[in-house]
Short mmCIF file of C-alpha atoms in Angstrom, two decimals:
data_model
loop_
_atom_site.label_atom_id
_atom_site.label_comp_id
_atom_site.label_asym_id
_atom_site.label_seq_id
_atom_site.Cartn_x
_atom_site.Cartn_y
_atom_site.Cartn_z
CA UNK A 1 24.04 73.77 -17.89
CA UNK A 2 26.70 72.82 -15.30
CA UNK A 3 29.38 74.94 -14.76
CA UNK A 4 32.95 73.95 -15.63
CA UNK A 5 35.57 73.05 -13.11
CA UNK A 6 36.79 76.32 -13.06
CA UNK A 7 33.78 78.32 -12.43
CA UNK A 8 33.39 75.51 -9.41
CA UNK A 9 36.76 76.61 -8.24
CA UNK A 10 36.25 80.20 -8.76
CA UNK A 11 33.24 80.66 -6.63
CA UNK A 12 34.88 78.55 -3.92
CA UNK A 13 37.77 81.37 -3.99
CA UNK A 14 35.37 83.66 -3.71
CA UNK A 15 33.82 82.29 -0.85
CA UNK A 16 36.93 81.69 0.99
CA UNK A 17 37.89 86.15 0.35
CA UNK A 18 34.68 86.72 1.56
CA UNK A 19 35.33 84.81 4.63
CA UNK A 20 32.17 82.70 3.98
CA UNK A 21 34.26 79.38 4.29
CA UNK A 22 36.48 78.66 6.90
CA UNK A 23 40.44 78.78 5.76
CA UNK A 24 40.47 74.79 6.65
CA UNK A 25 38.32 73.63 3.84
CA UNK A 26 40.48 75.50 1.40
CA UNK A 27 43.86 73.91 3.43
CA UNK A 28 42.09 70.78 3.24
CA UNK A 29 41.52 70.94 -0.59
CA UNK A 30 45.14 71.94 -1.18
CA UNK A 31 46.78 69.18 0.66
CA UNK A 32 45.89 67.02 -2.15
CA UNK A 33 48.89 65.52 -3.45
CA UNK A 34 48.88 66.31 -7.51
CA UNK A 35 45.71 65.85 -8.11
CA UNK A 36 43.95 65.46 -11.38
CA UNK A 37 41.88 68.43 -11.89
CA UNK A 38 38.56 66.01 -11.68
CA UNK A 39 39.72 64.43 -8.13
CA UNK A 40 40.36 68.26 -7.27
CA UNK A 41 36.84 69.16 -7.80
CA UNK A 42 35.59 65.99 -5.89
CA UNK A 43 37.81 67.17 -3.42
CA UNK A 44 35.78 70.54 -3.35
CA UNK A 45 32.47 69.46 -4.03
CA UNK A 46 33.25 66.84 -0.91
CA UNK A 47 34.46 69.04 1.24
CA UNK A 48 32.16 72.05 0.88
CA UNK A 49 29.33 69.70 1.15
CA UNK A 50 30.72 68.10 4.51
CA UNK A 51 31.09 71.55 5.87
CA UNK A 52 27.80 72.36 4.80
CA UNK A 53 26.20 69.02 6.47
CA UNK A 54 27.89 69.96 9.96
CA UNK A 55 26.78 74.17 9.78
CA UNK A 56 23.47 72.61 8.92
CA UNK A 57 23.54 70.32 12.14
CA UNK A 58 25.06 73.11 14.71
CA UNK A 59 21.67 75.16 13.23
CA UNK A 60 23.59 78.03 11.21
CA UNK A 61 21.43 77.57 8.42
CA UNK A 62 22.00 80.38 6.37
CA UNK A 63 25.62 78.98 6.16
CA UNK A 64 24.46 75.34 5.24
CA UNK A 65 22.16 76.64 2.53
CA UNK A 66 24.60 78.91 0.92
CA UNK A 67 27.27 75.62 1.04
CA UNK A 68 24.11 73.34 -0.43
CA UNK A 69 23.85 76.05 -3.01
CA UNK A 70 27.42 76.08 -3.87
CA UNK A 71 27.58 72.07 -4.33
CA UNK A 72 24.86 71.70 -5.93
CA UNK A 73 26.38 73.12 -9.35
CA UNK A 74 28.90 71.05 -9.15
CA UNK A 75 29.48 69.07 -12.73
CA UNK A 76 31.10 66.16 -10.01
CA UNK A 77 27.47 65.32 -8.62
CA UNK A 78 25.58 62.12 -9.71
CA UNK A 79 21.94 62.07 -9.74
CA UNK A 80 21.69 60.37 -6.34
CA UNK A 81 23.81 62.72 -4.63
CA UNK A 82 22.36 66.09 -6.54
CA UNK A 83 18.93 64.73 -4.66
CA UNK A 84 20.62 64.23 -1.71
CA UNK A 85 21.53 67.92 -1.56
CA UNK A 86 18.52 69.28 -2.94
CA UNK A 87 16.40 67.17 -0.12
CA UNK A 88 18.90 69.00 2.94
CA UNK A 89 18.74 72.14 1.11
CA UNK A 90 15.04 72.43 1.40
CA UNK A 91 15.73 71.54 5.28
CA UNK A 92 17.89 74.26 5.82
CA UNK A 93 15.70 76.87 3.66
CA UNK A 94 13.23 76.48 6.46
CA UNK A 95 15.61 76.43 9.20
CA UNK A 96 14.27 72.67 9.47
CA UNK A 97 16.85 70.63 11.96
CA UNK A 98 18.28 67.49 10.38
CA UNK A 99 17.67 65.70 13.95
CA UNK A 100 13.79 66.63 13.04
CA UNK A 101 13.87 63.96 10.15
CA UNK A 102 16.31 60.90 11.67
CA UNK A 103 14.60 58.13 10.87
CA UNK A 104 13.01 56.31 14.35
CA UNK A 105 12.72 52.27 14.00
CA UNK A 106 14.07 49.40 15.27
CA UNK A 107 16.78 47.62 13.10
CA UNK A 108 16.01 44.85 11.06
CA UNK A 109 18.44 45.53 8.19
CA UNK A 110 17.48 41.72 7.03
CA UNK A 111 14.29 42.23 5.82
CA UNK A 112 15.20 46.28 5.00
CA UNK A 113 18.14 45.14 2.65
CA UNK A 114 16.02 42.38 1.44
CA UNK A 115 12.96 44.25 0.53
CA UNK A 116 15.11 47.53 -0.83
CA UNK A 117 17.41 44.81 -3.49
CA UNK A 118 13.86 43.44 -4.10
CA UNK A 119 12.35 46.88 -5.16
CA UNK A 120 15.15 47.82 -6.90
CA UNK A 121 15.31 44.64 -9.30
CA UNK A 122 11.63 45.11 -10.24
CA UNK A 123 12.99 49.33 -11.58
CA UNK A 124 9.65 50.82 -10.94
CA UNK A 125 9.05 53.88 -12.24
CA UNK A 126 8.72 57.01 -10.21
CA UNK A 127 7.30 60.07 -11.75
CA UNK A 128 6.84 63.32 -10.97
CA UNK A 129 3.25 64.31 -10.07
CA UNK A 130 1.78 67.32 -11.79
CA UNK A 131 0.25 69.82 -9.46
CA UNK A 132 -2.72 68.63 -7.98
CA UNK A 133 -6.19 69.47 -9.20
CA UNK A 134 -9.30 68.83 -7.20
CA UNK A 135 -11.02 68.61 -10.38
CA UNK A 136 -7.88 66.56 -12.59
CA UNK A 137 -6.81 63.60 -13.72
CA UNK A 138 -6.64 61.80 -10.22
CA UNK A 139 -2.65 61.00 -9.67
CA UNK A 140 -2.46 60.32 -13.99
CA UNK A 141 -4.84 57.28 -13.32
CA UNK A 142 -6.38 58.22 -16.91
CA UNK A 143 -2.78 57.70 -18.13
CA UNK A 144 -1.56 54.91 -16.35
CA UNK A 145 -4.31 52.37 -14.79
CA UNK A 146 -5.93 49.57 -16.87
CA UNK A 147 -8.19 46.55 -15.83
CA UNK A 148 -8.02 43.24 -17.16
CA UNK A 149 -9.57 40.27 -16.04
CA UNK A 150 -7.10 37.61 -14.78
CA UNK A 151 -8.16 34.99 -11.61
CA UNK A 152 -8.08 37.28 -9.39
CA UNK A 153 -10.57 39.93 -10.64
CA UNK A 154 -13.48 39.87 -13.23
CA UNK A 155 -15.88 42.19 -14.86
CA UNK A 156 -19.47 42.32 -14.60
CA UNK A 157 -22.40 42.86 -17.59
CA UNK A 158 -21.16 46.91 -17.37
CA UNK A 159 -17.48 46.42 -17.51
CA UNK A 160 -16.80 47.17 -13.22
CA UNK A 161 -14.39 44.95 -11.72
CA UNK A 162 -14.95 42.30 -9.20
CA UNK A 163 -12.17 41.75 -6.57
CA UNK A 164 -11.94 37.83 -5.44
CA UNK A 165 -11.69 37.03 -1.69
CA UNK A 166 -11.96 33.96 0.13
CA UNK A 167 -15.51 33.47 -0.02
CA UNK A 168 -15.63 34.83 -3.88
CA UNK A 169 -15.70 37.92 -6.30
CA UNK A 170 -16.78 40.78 -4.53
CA UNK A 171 -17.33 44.67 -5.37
CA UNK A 172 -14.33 46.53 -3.54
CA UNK A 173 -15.30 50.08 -2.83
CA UNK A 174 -11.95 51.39 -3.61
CA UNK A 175 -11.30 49.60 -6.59
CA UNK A 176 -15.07 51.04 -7.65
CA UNK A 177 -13.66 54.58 -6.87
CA UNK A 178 -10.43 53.80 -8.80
CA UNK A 179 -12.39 52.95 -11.64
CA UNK A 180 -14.33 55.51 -12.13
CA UNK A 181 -11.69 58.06 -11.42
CA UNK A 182 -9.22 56.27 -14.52
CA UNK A 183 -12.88 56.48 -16.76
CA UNK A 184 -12.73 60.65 -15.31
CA UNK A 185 -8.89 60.75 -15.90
CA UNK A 186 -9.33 59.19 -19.71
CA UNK A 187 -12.33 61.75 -20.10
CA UNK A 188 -10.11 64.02 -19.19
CA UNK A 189 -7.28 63.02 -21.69
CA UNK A 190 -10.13 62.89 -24.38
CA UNK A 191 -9.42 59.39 -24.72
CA UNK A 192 -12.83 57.29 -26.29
CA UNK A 193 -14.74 59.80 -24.97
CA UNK A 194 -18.43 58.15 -24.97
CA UNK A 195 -16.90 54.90 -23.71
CA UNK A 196 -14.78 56.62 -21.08
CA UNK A 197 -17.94 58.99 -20.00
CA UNK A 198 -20.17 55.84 -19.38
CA UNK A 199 -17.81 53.56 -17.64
CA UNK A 200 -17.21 56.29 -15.15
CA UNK A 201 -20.92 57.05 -14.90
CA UNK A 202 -21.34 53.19 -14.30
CA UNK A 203 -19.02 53.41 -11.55
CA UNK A 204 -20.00 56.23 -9.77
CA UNK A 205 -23.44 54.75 -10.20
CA UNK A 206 -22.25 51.85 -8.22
CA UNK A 207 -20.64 53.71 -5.80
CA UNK A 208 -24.08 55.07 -5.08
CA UNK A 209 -25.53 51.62 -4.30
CA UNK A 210 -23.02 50.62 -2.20
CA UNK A 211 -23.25 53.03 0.04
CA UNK A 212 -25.30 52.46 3.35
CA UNK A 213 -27.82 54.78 5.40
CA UNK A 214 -24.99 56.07 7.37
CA UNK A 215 -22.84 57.18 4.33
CA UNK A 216 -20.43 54.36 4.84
CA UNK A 217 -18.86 52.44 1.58
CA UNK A 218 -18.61 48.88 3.72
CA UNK A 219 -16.58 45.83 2.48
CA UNK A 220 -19.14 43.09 2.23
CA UNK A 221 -16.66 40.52 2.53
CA UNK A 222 -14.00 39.04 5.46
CA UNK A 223 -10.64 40.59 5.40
CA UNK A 224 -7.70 38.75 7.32
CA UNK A 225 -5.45 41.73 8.29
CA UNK A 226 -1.89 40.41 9.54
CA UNK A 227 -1.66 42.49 12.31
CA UNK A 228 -5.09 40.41 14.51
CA UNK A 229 -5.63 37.25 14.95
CA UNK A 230 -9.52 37.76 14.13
CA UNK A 231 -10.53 38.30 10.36
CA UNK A 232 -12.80 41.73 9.80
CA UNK A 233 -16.03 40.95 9.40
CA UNK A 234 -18.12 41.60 6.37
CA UNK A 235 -19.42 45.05 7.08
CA UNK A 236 -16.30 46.65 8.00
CA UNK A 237 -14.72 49.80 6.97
CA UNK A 238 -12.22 52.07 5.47
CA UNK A 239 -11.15 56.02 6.10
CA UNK A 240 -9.34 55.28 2.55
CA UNK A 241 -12.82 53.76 0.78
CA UNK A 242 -14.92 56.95 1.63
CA UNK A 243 -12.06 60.03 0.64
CA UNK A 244 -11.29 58.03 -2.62
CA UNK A 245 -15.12 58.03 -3.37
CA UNK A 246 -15.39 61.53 -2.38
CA UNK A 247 -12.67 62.44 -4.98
CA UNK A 248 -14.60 60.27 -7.61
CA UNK A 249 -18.00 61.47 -6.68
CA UNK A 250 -16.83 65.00 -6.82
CA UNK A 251 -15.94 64.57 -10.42
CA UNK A 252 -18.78 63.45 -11.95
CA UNK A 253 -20.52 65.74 -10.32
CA UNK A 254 -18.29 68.67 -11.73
CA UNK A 255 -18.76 66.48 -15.30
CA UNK A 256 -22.70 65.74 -14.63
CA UNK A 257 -23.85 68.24 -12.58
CA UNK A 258 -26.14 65.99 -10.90
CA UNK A 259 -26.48 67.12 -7.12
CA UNK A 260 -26.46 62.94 -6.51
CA UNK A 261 -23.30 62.70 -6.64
CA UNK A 262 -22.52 65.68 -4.26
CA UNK A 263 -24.71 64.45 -1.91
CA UNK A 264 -23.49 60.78 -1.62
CA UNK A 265 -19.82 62.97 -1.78
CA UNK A 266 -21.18 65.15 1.67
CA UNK A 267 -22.34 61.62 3.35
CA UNK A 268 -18.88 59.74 2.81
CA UNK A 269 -17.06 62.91 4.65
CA UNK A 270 -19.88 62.57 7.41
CA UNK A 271 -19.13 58.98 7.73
CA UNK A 272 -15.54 59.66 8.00
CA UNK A 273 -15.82 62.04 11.38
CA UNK A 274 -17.48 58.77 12.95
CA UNK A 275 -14.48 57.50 15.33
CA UNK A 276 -13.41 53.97 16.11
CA UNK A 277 -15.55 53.51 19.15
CA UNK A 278 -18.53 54.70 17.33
CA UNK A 279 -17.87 51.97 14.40
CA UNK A 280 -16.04 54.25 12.31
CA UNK A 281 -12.26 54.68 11.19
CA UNK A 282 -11.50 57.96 12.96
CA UNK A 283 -8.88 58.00 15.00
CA UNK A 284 -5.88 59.33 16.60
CA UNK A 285 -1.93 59.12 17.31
CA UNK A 286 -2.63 58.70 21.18
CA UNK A 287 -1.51 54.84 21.04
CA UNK A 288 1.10 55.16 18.82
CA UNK A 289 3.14 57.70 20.89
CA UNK A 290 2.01 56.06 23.71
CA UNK A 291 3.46 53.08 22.57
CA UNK A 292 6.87 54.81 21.62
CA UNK A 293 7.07 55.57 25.20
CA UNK A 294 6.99 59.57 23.37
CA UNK A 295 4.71 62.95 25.10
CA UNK A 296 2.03 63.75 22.66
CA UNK A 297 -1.60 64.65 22.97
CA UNK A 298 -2.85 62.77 19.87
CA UNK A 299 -3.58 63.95 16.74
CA UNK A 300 -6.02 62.79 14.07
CA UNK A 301 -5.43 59.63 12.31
CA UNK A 302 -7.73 58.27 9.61
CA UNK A 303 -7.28 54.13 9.55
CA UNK A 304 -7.63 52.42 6.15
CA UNK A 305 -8.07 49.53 8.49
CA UNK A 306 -9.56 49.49 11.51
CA UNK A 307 -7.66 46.70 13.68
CA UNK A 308 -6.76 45.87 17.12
CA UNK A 309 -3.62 46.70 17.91
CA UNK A 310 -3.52 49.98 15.13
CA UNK A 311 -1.66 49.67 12.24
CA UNK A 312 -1.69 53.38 10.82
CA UNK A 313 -0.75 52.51 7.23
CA UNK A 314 0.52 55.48 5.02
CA UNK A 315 -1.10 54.98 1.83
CA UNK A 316 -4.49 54.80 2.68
CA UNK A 317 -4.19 57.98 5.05
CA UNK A 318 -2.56 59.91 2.25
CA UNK A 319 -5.45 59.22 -0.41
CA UNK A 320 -7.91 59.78 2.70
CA UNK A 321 -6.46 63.17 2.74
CA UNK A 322 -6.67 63.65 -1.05
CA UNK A 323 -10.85 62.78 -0.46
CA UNK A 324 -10.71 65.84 2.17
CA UNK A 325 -8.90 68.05 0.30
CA UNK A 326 -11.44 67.75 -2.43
CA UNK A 327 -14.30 68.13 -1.06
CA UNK A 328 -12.72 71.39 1.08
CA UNK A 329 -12.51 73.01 -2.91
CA UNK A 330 -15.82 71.71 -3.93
CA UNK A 331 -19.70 73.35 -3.28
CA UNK A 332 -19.69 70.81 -0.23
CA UNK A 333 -22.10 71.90 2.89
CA UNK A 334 -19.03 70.76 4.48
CA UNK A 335 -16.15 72.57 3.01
CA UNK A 336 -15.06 74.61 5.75
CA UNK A 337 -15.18 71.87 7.85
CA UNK A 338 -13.14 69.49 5.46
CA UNK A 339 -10.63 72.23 5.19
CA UNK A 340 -10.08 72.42 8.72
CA UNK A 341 -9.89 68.77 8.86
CA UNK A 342 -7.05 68.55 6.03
CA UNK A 343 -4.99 71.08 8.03
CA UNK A 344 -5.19 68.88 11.02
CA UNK A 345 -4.38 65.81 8.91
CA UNK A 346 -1.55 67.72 7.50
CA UNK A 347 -0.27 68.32 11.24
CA UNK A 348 -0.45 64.75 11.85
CA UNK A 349 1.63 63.59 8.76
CA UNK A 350 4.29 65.86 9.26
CA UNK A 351 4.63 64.46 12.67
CA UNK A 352 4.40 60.88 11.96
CA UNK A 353 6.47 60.41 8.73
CA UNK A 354 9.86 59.62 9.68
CA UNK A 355 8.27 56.63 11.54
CA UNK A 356 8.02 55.52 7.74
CA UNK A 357 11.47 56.11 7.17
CA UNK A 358 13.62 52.81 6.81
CA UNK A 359 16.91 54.44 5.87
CA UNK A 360 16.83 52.41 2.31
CA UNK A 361 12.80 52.26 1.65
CA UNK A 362 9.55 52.81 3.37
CA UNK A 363 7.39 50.83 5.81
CA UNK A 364 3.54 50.01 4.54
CA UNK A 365 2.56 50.84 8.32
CA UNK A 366 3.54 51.03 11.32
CA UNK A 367 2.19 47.81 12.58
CA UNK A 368 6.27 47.10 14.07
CA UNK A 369 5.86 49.76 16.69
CA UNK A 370 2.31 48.66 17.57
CA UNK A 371 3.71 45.07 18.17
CA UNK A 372 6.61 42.88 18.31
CA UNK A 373 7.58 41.90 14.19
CA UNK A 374 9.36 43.05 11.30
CA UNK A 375 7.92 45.71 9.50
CA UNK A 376 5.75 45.16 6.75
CA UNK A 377 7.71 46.48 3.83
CA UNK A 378 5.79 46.23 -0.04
CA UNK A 379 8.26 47.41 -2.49
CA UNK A 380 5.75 49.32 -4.90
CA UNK A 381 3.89 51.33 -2.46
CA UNK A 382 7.54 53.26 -2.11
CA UNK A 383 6.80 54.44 -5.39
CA UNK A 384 2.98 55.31 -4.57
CA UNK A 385 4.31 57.22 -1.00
CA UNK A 386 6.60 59.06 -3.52
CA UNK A 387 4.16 60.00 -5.81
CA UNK A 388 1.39 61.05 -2.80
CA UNK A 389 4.06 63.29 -1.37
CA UNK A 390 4.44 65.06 -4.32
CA UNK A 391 0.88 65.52 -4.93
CA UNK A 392 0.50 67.07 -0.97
CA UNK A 393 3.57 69.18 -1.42
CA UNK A 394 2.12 70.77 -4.54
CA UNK A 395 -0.93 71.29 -2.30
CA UNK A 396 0.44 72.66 1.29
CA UNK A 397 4.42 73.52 -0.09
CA UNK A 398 4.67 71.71 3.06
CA UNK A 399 8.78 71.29 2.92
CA UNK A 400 9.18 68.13 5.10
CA UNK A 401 6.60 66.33 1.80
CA UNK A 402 9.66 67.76 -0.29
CA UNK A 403 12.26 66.36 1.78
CA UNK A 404 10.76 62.77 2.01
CA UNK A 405 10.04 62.74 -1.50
CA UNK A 406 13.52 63.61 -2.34
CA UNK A 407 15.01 61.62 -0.41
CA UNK A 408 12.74 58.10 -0.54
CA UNK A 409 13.56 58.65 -4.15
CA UNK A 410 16.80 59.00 -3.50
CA UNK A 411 17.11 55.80 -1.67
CA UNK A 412 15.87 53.86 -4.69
CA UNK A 413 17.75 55.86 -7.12
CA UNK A 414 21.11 54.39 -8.53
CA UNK A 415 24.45 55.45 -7.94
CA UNK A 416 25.36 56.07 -11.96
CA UNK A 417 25.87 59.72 -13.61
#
C-alpha cells in the first residue's frame, strides 16, 4: 500500500531535521503559491527525486539511494516513472555511475521514433521471467510458443517444422531446438503428456542428425545477411544454433537419461570454442572498440552470424549464453570450462550493452557502428532483450541486467497511472 500524502510529507520533514536534505528543497517546495495538496506532493516527489538524480551523478550514493527510496513511495508516481526510479536505484545500490550506462550511438531519431511508435502500436506483452532453471521450462516456451503451418513454414511426417528460404523448406537448427524445448516446456506443464514427450524426442532426435563430425548444427541453406554484400553459403554457422541445442539436448537428457543426448550436448560447446578464422563463430570485441575509436583488449563475443564487417547481434549472444550456462550446471566433461566461459561472456555483456541502448528502444545489432547505416531496429526483439535480461539477472544478480531491463521496459511502458 502507498502511503498517504501526509506520511509523504512527514518523512520529508524528517529528512530535512535530520539534515539529510538540503534546506533548499524544502524552500523550494514551500514557494509554491497555494497549492492543492496533490500539486504539493508532485512538488515533493519532483523535487526530492531531482536532488536525488544530481547526488547520484556527483557519486554520493548513499544520498541518492536514500532520496530514490524516499520517492519511490510516493502515491504521485505513475508506473513509468516508479520504474524509472527503481532502475537508478539499483545504480546507486552498487555505487554504479549513471555516466556508466549513457547510451553511445549516433542519432537517427527518424527511424528510432519510427520504430519505438511502431512497437508500441503492436502492445506486446512483456513479462516477467521466472528464475531461471537449467533444467525448466526454457523462457515459458511450454506456455507461450505454438507452430502452425502457414507459407512460410510446414511440418514434416513427425510434426517438425520446415523453415522456407529461397531455394525451399529447409530444417533450421534453431527452430529444431525451439521445438523441442516448447515439447520439454509442455512436458513440463503436464500438458498431453505422451504427445508432448514424443514431439520433443522427435526433435532432439533431429537435432542429432543434423549435427556434423565437428559438432557443428550448420544451416544447409543460403542466408542473405544485410550487413554483406555476399549471401552465406549453405554450410554456415551459428554461436546461437549450438547453445540453444545444448539447452534442448540437456533436457532430454535429464528427461531420458540417454548419454546421446549429453554427448551431442558436449560436441555443440566444443564446436562453439572454434573461432572465426578457424570456421567457427567465436569471436571477440577487438573490432568493435576498435571501430569506436575506444581502448579495449577484446573480450569474447559469440556471433549468431558470422559476417564481414561483424554485426554482434544481442539476441542470439544472450540465448548463446543461456546454452553455456546450462551445460556449466549439467554432468558435462566440460562444465568447468563452460562456467568459466559464461563468466567471461557475462564480462563482455556488461560492457557492450549500452551500445544497444537507443534512448526509446533497442538496436537488433550493432551492425551501425560496424558501418555507415541506420540501425537495424525490430520492434519485438525489445520484448525478447527484456525478457533475456531478466532471465541472466536471476542467474548472475548482475545489477546493470536489472537496470536495462527496467529501464528498456520503461521506454515502452505508457505514461498512464
Amino acid at each position: 500500500m502507498k502511503p498517504s500524502f501526509k506520511t509523504l510529507v512527514s518523512c520529508l520533514l524528517f529528512c530535512m531535521s535530520m539534515s539529510l536534505f538540503p534546506n533548499s528543497v524544502f524552500s523550494a517546495i514551500t514557494k509554491s503559491e497555494t497549492p492543492t495538496e496533490a500539486s504539493f506532493g508532485q512538488n515533493v516527489t519532483n523535487l526530492v527525486f531531482t536532488w536525488s538524480t544530481d547526488a547520484h551523478r556527483k557519486g554520493n550514493y548513499k544520498s541518492a539511494v536514500m532520496g530514490y527510496s524516499l520517492v519511490s513511495f510516493s502515491p504521485y508516481l505513475k508506473e513509468k516513472e516508479q520504474m524509472f526510479i527503481e532502475a537508478h536505484k539499483v545504480l546507486a545500490d552498487n555505487g554504479i555511475s549513471i555516466e556508466t550506462v549513457k547510451p553511445y550511438y549516433e542519432e537517427s531519431p527518424a527511424i528510432i521514433n519510427k520504430k519505438h511508435e511502431e512497437y508500441m502500436k503492436a502492445n506486446y506483452a512483456i513479462e516477467q521471467m521466472p528464475a531461471y532453471d537449467p533444467l525448466g521450462d526454457y523462457q515459458l516456451m511450454g506456455l507461450r510458443k505454438e507452430y502452425k503451418e502457414s507459407g512460410e513454414a510446414r511440418f514434416d511426417s513427425k510434426g517438425l517444422p520446415l523453415i522456407k528460404y529461397d531455394d525451399g523448406f529447409f530444417y533450421n537448427p534453431v527452430t529444431i531446438s525451439q521445438y523441442s524445448l516448447t515439447m520439454y516446456g509442455r512436458l513440463m506443464n503436464k500438458f498431453n503428456i505422451e504427445v508432448s514427450t514424443q514431439a520433443m524426442l522427435n526433435g532432439a532426435d533431429k537435432l542429432l542428425e543434423l549435427q556434423n563430425e565437428q559438432g557443428a548444427f550448420p544451416y544447409n541453406f543460403r542466408y542473405h545477411h544485410y550487413i554483406q554484400n555476399s549471401e552465406l553459403q549453405p554450410g554456415w554457422v551459428s554461436s546461437m544454433a549450438q547453445g540453444q541445442a545444448i539447452s534442448a539436448l540437456l533436457r532430454v537428457y535429464s528427461y531420458t537419461g540417454d548419454p546421446k543426448y549429453l554427448k551431442a550436448a558436449d560436441k555443440s560447446f566444443e564446436f562453439m570454442l572454434t573461432s572465426v578464422e578457424e570456421g567457427g563463430a567465436l569471436d571477440s570485441t577487438q573490432d568493435l572498440f576498435s571501430k569506436l575509436g575506444l581502448e579495449n583488449e577484446g573480450k569474447i563475443f559469440l556471433q549468431e552470424y558470422v559476417t564481414t564487417p561483424k554485426n554482434y547481434t544481442l539476441n542470439g549472444y544472450m540465448f548463446t549464453m543461456l546454452g553455456v550456462y546450462d551445460l556449466s550446471q549439467s554432468p558435462s566433461q566440460y562444465a568447468e570450462t563452460a562456467g568459466k566461459c559464461f563468466t567471461e561472456c557475462n564480462e563482455t555483456l556488461i560492457e557492450i550493452l549500452r551500445f544497444y541502448d537507443m534512448g526509446k528502444i533497442t538496436t537488433y545489432d550493432l551492425g551501425h557502428l560496424m558501418k555507415e547505416i541506420d540501425p537495424i531496429i525490430n520492434p519485438p526483439y525489445h520484448t525478447i532483450h527484456i525478457h533475456l535480461l531478466q532471465t541472466l539477472y536471476s542467474i548472475t544478480n548482475e545489477p546493470l541486467y536489472r537496470y536495462y531491463a527496467l529501464m528498456w521496459e520503461n521506454y515502452v511502458t505508457y505514461h498512464s497511472s
